[in-house]
Amino acid sequence: MKVFTAKAMSQLEAEAYQQGHSEHDFMEKAGYGISLAIQDFVQTYPSIDHLILLSGKGNNGGDAFVAGRYLLEKGYSVSAVQLDELSHCSPLCQQNGKHFLDRGGKIEKQLVCQPGTLLIDGLFGTGFKGAVREPYASLIEQANASLCPILAIDIPSGLNGSTGEIEGAVIRATQTLFLGHPKSGFFLRDGWNVVGKLRFVDFGLPQAISDAEMGDFILMTSPFIKRLLPPLKRNRHKYQAGYVIGLAGSPSMPGAALLSSLAALRTGSGIVRLLHPKGMEAELANSPYELIKVPYSVDDPDTILQWLQKGSAIFVGPGLGRSEAINKLLQSTLRSLVKPCVIDADALIVFAEEPFKLPPQTVFTPHTGEMQTLLHQATHLNLNESLLQTCQQFAEQHAITLVLKGAPTFIFHPGKPILVNPTGNPGMATAGSGDVLTGMIASFLSQGLNGREAAALGVYLHGLAGDCTAKERGTRRGLIASDLIAHLNDAYSLLEESPA
């Protein structure tokens, strides 16, 4: 699904108006779709018995009133809070506010939240910029402090829809019911902290108008990702299922290598072989029975290269450690490798210090700290438009797929639109989570996907496994990396059962 800036989205709507579509019809359909999303949410939380619309004076407030009217007709208890007089609102907001009153709705000047209340944020739309002024700033803070769930219409009020900047009070949404297309500000700077779960609402924008524009990047969706699942042939053997070889681990650091290896197995590779330094045999004694372990000598790169060339995909870096001997080993082996390869962790730092020729279908998986090193930046990287452009240029320059891990995670590939991932949760910010992702991407490479496909499927399923873990545990707190591997089967099931 294409992601647009607020300005670009406004231009798409203007094009639709030129073709004969009307604001009135768009608002009516948007309000109806919003009401359906609200009903779905209430069914999930049966303790909710009252809905309060937070209505601004623009068309975002009009959307809220239309939704409120439909909800009243369905028998829901609905009221509204509007700080401006209705006569001071936009024409469509006025019109639909009156319709809301005619259906028995009430408009108040103050917010009073009781237990069992759901708030609907219709204060400001995607055209908002700057800081929210009084009295709206206090209303937003009161809404957040109520601890009631909040569904934001199109965008959380106070968030810049294009840049993700927050300059003052902002709604912290439980869900954002975005209209037509997600906005770029959801994913940049602090936007991801306030949008909550994203849900699409159709307001009638013609598909042809959207198709004619590129968009800033692409939000990965389950239908998009489901098409990437490798087919399961009934007569295949283990090597056809994917043969992954890992060059990872070091004395006293076996965990990262084992997480990557087990993740590759659980993601579907038929055979996984871990190359590890001699002397780690005792530390690896409790590894999975299915993992094949091969000790190596760091001063024998030819033998290591021979092993690596046997795999259908490789991962290099997790727990590898930093030493002059490791640097020389990677420099001498990876430049001669011709198999698809995931490069992560310590191997990324080696490349940053002295770049070397990369195998075809190479995937880099840095977090922002490692990306800072790769870019030789002295200051912390901020997730903004400039960083996205820089990462795309890096991927183009080195002919690689680049996975910038974070919240959210972005994927870059030469000549292709940038991808952004919606799955995952804060509990996944834990040691070893990235090592699991490395093994998953290597597995998909071994199963025949190209670098961009393997990265997209791996990142989406990785986040989905985190969401499955949180759901089963009842909390996002206290997750550990091995939980993700344990819930990969649940993530696969969700994806396979999702609509195409």
Coordinates of C-alpha atoms in Angstrom, one line a residue, residues 424-430 476:
G424 CA 6.1 -5.9 15.7
N425 CA 6.0 -4.3 19.1
P426 CA 8.3 -2.7 21.7
G427 CA 8.8 -6.0 23.5
M428 CA 11.0 -7.0 20.6
A429 CA 13.7 -4.5 21.6
T430 CA 15.7 -7.2 23.3
R476 CA 4.5 -7.0 25.4

